[in-house]
PDB file of C-alpha atoms in Angstrom:
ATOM      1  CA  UNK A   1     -16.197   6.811  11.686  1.00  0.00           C
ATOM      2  CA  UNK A   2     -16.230   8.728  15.335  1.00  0.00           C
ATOM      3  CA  UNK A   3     -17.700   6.015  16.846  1.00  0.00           C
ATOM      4  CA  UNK A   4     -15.032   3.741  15.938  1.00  0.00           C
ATOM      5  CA  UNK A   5     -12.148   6.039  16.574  1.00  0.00           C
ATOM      6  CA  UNK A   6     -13.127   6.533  20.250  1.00  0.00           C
ATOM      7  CA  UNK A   7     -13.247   3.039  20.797  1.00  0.00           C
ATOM      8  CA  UNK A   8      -9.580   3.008  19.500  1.00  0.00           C
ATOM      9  CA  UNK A   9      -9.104   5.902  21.685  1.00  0.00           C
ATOM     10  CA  UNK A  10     -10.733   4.456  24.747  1.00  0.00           C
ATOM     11  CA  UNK A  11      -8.889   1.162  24.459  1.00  0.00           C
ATOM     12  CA  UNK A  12      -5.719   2.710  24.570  1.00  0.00           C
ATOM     13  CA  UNK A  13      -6.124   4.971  27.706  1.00  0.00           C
ATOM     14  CA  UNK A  14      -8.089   2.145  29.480  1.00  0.00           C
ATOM     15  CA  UNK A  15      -6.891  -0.670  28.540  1.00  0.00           C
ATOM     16  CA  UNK A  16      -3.060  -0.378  29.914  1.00  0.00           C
ATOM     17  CA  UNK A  17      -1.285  -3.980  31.150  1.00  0.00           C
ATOM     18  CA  UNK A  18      -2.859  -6.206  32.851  1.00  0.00           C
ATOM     19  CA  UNK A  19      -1.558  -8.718  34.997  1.00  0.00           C
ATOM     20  CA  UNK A  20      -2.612 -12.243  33.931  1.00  0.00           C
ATOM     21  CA  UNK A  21      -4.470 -14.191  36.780  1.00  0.00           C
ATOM     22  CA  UNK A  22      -3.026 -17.463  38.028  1.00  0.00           C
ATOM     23  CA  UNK A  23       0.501 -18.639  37.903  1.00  0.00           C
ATOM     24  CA  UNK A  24       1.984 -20.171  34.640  1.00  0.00           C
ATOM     25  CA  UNK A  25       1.520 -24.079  33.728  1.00  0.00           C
ATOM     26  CA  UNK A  26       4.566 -26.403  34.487  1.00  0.00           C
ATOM     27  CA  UNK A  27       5.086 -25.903  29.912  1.00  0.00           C
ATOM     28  CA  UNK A  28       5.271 -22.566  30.103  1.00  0.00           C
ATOM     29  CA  UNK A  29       7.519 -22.065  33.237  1.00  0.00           C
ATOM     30  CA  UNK A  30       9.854 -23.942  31.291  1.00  0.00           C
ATOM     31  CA  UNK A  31       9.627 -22.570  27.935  1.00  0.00           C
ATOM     32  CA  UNK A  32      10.344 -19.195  29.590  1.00  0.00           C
ATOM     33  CA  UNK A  33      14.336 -19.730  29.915  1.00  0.00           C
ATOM     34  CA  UNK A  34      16.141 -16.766  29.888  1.00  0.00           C
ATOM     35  CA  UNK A  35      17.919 -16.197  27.105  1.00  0.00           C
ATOM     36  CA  UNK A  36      20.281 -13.372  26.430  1.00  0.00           C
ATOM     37  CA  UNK A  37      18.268 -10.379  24.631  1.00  0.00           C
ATOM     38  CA  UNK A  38      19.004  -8.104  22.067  1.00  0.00           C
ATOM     39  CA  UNK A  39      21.000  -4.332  22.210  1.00  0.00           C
ATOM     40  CA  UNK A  40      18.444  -1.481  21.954  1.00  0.00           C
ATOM     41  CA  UNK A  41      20.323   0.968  19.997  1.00  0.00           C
ATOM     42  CA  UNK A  42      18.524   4.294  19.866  1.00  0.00           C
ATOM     43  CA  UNK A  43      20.111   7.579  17.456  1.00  0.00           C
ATOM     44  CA  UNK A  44      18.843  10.781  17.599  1.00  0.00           C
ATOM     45  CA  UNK A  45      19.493  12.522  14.127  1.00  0.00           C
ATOM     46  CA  UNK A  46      18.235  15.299  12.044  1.00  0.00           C
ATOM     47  CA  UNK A  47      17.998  15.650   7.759  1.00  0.00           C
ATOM     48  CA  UNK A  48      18.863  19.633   8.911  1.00  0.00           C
ATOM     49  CA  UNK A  49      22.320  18.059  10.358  1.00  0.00           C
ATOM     50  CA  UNK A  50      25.094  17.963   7.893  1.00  0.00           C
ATOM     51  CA  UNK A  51      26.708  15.528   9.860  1.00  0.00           C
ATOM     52  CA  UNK A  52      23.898  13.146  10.580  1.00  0.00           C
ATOM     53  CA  UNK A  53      23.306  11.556   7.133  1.00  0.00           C
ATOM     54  CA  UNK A  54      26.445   9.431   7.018  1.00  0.00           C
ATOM     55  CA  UNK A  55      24.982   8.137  10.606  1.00  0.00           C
ATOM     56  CA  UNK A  56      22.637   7.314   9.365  1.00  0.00           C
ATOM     57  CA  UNK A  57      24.192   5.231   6.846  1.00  0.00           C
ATOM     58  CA  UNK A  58      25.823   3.588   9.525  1.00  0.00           C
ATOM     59  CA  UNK A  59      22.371   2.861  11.338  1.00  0.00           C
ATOM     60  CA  UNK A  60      21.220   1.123   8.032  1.00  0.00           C
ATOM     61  CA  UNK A  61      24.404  -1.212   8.025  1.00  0.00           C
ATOM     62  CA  UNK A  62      24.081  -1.968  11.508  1.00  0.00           C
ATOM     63  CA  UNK A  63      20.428  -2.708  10.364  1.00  0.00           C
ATOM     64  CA  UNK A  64      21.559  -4.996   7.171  1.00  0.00           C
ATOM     65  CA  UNK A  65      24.862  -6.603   9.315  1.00  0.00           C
ATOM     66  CA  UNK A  66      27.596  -5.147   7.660  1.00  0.00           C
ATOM     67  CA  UNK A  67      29.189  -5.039  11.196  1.00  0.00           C
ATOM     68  CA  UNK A  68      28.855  -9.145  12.309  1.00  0.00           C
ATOM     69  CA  UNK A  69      27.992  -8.128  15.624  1.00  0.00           C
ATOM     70  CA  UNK A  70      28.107 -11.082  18.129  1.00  0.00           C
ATOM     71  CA  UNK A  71      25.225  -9.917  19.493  1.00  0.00           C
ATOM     72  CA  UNK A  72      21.350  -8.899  18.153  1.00  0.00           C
ATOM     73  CA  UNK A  73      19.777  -5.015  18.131  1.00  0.00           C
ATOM     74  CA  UNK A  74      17.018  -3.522  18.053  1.00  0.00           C
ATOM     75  CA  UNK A  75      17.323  -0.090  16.027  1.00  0.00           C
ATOM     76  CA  UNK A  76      15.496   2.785  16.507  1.00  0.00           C
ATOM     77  CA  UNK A  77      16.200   6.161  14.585  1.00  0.00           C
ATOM     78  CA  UNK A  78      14.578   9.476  16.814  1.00  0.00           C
ATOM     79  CA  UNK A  79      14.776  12.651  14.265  1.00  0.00           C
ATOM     80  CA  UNK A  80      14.443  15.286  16.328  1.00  0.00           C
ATOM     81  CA  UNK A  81      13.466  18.947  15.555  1.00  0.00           C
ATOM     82  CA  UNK A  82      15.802  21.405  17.025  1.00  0.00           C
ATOM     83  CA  UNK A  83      17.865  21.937  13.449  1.00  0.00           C
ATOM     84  CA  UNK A  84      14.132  22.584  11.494  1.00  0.00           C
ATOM     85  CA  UNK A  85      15.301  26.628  11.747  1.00  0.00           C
ATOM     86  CA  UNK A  86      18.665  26.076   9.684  1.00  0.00           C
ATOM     87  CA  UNK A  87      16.602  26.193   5.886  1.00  0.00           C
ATOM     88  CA  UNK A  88      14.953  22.315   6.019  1.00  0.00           C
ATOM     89  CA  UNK A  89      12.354  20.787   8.370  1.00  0.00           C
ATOM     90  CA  UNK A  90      12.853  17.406   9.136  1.00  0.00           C
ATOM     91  CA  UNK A  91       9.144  15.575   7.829  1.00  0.00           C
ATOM     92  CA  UNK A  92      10.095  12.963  10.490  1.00  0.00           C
ATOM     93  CA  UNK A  93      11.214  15.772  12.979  1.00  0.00           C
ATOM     94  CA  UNK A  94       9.079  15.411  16.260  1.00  0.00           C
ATOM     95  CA  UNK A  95       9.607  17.904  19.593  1.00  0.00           C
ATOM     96  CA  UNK A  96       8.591  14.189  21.378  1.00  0.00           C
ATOM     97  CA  UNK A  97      11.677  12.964  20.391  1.00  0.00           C
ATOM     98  CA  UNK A  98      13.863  16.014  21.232  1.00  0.00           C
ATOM     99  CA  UNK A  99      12.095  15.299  24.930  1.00  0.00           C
ATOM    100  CA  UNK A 100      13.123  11.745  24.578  1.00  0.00           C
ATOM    101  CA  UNK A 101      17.221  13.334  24.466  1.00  0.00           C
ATOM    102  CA  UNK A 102      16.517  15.709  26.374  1.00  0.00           C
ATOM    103  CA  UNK A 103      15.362  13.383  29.168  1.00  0.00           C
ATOM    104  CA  UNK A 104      19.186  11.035  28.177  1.00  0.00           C
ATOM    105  CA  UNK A 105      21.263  14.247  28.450  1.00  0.00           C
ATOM    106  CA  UNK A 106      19.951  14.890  32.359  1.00  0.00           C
ATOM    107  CA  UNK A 107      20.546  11.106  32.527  1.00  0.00           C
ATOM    108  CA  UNK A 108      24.089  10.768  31.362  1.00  0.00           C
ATOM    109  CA  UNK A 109      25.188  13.551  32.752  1.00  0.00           C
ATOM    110  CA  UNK A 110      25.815  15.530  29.918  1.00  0.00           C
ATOM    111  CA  UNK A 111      26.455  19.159  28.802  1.00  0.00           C
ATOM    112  CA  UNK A 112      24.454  19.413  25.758  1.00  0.00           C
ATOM    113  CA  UNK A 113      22.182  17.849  22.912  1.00  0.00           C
ATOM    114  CA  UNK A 114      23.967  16.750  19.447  1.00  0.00           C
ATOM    115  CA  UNK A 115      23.317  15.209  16.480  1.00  0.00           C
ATOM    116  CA  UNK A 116      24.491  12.136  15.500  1.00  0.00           C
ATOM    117  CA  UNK A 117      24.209  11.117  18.900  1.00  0.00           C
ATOM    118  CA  UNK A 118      23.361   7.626  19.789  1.00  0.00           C
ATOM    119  CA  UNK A 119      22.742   5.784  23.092  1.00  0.00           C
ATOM    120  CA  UNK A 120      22.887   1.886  23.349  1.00  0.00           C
ATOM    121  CA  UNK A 121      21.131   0.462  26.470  1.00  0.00           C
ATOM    122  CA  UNK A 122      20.404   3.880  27.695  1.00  0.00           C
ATOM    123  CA  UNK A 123      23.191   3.348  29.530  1.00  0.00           C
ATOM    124  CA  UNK A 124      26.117   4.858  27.115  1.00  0.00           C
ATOM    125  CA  UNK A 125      26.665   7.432  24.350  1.00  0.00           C
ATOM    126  CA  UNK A 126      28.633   8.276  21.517  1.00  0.00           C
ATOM    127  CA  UNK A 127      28.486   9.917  17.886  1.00  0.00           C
ATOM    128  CA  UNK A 128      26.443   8.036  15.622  1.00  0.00           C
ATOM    129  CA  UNK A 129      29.432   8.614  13.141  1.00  0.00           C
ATOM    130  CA  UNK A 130      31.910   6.610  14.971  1.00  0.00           C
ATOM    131  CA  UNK A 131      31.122   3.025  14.176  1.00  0.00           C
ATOM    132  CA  UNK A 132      33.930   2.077  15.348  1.00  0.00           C
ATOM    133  CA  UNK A 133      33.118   2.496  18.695  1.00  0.00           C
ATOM    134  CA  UNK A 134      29.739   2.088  18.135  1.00  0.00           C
ATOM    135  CA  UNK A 135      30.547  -1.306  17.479  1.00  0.00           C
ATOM    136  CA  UNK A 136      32.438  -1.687  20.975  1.00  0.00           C
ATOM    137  CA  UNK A 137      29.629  -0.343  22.836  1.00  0.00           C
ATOM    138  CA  UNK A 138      27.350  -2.873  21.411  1.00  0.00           C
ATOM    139  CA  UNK A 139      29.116  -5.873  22.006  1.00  0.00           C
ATOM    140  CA  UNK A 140      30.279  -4.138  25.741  1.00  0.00           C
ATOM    141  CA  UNK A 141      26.879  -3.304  26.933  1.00  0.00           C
ATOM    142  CA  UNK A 142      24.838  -5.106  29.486  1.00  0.00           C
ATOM    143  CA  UNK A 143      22.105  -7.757  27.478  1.00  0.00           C
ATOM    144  CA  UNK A 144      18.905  -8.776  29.239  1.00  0.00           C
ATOM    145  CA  UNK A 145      16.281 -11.596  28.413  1.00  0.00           C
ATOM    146  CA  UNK A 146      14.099 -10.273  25.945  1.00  0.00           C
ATOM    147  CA  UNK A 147      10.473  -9.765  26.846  1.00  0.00           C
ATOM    148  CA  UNK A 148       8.292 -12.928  25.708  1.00  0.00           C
ATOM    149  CA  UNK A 149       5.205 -10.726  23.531  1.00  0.00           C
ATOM    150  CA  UNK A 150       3.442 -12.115  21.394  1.00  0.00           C
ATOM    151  CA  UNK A 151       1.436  -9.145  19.240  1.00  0.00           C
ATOM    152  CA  UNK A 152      -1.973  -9.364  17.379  1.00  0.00           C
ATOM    153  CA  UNK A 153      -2.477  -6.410  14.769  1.00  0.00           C
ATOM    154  CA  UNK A 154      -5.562  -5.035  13.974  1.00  0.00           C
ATOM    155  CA  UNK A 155      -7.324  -1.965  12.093  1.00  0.00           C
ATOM    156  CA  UNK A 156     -10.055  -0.584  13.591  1.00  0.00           C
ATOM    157  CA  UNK A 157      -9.894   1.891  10.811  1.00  0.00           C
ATOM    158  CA  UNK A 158      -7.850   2.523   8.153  1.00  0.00           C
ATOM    159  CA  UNK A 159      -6.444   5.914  10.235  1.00  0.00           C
ATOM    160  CA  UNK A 160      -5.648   3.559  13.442  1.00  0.00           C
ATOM    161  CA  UNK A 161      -3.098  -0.009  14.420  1.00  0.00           C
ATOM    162  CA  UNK A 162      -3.777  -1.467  16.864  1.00  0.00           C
ATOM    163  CA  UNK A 163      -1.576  -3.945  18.370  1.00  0.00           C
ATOM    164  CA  UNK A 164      -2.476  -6.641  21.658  1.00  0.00           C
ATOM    165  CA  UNK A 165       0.795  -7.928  23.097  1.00  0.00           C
ATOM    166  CA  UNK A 166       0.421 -10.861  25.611  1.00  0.00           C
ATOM    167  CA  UNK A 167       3.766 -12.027  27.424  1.00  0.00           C
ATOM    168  CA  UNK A 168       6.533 -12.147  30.165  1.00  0.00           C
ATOM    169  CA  UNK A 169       9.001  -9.203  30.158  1.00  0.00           C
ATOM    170  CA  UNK A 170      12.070 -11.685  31.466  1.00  0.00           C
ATOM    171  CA  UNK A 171      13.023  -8.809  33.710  1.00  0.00           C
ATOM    172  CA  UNK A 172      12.583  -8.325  37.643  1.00  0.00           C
ATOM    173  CA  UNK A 173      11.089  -4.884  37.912  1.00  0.00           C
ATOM    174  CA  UNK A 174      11.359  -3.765  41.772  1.00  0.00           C
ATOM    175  CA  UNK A 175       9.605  -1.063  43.651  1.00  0.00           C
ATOM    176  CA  UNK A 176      11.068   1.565  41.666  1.00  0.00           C
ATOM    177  CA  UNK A 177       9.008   0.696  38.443  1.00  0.00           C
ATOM    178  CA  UNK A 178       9.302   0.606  35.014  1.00  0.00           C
ATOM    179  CA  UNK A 179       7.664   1.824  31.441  1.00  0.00           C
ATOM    180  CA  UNK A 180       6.918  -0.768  29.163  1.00  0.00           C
ATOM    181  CA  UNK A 181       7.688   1.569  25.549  1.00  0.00           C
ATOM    182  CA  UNK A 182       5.915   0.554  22.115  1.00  0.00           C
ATOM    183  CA  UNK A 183       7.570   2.262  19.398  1.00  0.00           C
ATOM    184  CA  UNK A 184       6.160   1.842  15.505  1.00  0.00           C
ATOM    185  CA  UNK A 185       8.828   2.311  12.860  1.00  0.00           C
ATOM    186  CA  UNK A 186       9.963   2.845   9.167  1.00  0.00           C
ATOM    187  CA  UNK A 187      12.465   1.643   6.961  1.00  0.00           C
ATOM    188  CA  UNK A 188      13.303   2.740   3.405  1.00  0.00           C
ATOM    189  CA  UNK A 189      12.625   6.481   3.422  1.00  0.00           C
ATOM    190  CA  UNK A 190      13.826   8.857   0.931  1.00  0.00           C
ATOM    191  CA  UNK A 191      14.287  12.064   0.863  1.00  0.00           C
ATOM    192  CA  UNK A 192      15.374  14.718  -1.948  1.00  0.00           C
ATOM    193  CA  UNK A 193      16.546  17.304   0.392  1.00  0.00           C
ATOM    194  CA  UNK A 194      16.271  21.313  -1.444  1.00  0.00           C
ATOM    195  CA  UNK A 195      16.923  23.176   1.316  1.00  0.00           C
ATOM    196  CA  UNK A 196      19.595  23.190   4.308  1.00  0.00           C
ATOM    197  CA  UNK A 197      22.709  21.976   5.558  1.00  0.00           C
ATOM    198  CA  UNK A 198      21.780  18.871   3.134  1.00  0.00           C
ATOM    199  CA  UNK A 199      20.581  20.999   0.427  1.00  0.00           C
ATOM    200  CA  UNK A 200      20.659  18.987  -3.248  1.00  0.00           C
ATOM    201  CA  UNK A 201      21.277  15.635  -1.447  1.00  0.00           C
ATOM    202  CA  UNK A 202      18.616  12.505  -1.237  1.00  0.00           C
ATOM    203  CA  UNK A 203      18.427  11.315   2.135  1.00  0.00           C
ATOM    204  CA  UNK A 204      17.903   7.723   2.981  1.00  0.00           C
ATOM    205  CA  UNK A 205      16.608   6.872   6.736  1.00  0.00           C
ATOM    206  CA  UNK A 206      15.181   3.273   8.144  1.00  0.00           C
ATOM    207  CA  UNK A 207      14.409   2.713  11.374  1.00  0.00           C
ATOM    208  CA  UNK A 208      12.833   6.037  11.768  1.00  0.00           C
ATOM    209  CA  UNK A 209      10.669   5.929  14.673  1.00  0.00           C
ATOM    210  CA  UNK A 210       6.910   7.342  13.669  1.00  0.00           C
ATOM    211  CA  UNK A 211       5.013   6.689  16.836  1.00  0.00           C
ATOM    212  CA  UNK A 212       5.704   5.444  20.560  1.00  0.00           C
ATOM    213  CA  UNK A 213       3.237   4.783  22.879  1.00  0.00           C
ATOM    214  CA  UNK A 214       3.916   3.457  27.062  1.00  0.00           C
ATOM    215  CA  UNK A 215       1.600   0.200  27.127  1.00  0.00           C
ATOM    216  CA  UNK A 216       1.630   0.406  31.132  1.00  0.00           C
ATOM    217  CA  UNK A 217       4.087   0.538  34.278  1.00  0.00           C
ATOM    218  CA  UNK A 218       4.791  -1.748  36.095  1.00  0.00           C
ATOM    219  CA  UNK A 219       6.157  -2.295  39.792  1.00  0.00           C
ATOM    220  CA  UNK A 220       7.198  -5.350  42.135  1.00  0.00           C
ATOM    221  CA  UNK A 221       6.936  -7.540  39.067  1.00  0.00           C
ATOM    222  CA  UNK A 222       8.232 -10.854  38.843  1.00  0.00           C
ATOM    223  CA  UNK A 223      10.242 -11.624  35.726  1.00  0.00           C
ATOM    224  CA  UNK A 224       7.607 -14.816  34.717  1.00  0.00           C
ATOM    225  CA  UNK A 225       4.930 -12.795  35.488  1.00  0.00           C
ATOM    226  CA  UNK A 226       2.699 -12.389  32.375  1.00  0.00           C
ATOM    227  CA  UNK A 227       0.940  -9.185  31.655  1.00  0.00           C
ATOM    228  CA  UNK A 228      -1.138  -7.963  28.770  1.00  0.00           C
ATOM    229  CA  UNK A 229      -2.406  -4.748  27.443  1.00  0.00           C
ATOM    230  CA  UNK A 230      -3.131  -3.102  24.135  1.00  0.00           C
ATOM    231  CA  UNK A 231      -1.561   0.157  22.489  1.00  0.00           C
ATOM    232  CA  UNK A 232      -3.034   2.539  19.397  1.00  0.00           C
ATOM    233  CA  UNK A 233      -1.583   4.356  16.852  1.00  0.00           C
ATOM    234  CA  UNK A 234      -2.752   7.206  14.721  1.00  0.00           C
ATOM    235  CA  UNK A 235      -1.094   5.917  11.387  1.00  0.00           C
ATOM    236  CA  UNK A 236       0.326   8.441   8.411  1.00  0.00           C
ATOM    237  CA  UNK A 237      -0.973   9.090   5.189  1.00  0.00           C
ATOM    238  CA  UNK A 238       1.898   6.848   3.252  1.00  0.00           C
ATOM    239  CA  UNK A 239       1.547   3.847   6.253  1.00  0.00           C
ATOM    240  CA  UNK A 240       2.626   0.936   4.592  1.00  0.00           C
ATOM    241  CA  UNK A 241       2.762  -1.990   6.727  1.00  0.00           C
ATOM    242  CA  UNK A 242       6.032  -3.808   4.886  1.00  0.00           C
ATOM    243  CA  UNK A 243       8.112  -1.249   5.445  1.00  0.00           C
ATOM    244  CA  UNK A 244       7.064  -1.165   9.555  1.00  0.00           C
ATOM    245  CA  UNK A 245       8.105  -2.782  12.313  1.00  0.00           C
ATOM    246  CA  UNK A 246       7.065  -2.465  15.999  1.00  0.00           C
ATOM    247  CA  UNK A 247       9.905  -2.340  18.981  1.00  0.00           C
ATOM    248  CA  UNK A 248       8.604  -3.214  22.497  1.00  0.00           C
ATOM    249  CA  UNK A 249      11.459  -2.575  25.642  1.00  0.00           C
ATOM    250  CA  UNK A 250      11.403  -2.103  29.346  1.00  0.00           C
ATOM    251  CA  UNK A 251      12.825   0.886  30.614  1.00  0.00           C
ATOM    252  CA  UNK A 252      12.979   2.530  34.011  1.00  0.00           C
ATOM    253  CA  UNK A 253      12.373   6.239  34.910  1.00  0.00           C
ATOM    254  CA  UNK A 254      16.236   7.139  34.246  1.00  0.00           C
ATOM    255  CA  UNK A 255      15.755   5.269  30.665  1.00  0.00           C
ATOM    256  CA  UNK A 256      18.019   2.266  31.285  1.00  0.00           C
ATOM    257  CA  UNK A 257      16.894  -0.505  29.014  1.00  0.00           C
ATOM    258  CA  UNK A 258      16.627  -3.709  30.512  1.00  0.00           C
ATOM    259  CA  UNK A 259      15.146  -5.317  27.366  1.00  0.00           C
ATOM    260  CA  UNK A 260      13.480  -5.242  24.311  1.00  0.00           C
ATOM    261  CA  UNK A 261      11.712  -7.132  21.867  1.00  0.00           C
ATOM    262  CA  UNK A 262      10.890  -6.166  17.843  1.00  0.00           C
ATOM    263  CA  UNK A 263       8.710  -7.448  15.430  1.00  0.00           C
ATOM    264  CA  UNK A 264       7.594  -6.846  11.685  1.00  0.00           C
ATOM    265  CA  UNK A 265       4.562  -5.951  10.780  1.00  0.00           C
ATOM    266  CA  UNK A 266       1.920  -8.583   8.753  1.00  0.00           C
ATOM    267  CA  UNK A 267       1.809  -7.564   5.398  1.00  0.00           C
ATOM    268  CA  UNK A 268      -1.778  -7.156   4.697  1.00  0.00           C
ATOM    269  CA  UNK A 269      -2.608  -5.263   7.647  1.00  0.00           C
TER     270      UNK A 269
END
């Protein structure tokens, strides 16, 4: 087994994007038309939150489209860790993601962190238990091409995914740079909740995000440009792949979205 999982390892430290030589055939330039993308909708949320479960409700409706938005997302649920001293530790609870709203707060200006708090585009924030505005800063928010990946899954062992994505990312990046993000995901979690602000209660969560991994930066990169690379994830003990899905988008170093991509997950991987 070692040998194998430092191969994993090594392929996802080395490996990184890599620009594709040569330009693109006469097909593909035209097959790449830009094409309005999806809203990346990211909440940050807590089971130790009393407040957060009826977010994420709303999360899981978005998810399902109770709401008829005119416009696609791409969901993403970040439980952070923060409320784990009130009597009930989040099992999807992750200092990473407390990092990741951390990083948003200094962003957007704000005071403080909070749960239900989601962001939509990186670019605008609100209470995840509003949905009513959450609904107007979906359909309000800037929409870029989506990137153009297309994602091989393997397992190099049954502990590790990994995933080969080969496309355009439909977006001018300029000198400033960008992070192209690889988050893996979960839907149809439940919880029976003892303890806590949510004590007797059985929590349901989807979109929860397990793992996220940077596949590479780029800068100076032409929206038709095609780049590849490869990321790696250390998988849970209760993986299963049909409840996963994998969420690729470009963001810059302030952690504006300027588009993103998802996928599900082969069922017999």
């Amino acid at each position: 087994m070692a040998p194998r999982l430092w191969s994993c390892f090594r392929h996802k430290h080395a490996a990184g994007c890599r620009d594709v030589d040569g330009g693109l055939a006469e097909e593909e330039e035209e097959a790449l038309t830009a094409v309005d993308g999806p809203v990346l909708v990211e909440m940050f949320t807590s089971q130790g939150c009393a407040t957060s479960p009826a977010a994420d409700v709303v999360l899981s409706r978005l998810g399902r489209g109770d709401f008829q938005l005119p416009v696609p997302v791409v969901l993403l649920a970040f439980h952070v860790d923060y409320w784990d001293y009130v009597g009930w530790k989040d099992p999807f609870g992750s200092s990473q993601w407390t990092v990741r709203q951390k990083a948003y707060v200094e962003a957007l200006g704000l005071d403080t962190l909070y749960t239900p708090q989601i962001v939509v585009q990186g670019q605008a924030q609100l209470s995840g238990n509003d949905d009513i505005a959450l609904v107007s800063a979906i359909t309000s928010a800037p929409r870029f091409s989506a990137p153009t990946f297309q994602a091989t899954f393997s397992r190099p062992t049954s502990s590790f995914l990994e995933v080969s994505l080969n496309g355009a990312l439909m977006t001018n990046v300029d000198n400033h740079g960008a992070d192209v993000m690889v988050a893996l995901y979960e839907s149809g979690l439940v919880t029976d909740c003892p303890r806590g602000e949510n004590k007797g209660r059985v929590l349901s969560n989807d979109y929860v995000v397990r793992k996220l991994e940077k596949l590479c930066t780029v800068a100076d990169h032409p929206a038709r440009k095609k780049v590849s690379g490869m990321v790696c994830f250390s998988l849970w003990n209760t993986f299963n792949s049909t409840r996963c899905g994998l969420a690729v988008f470009v963001q810059t170093k302030s952690h504006q979205i300027f588009g993103s991509q998802s996928f599900l997950l082969p069922d017999d991987i």
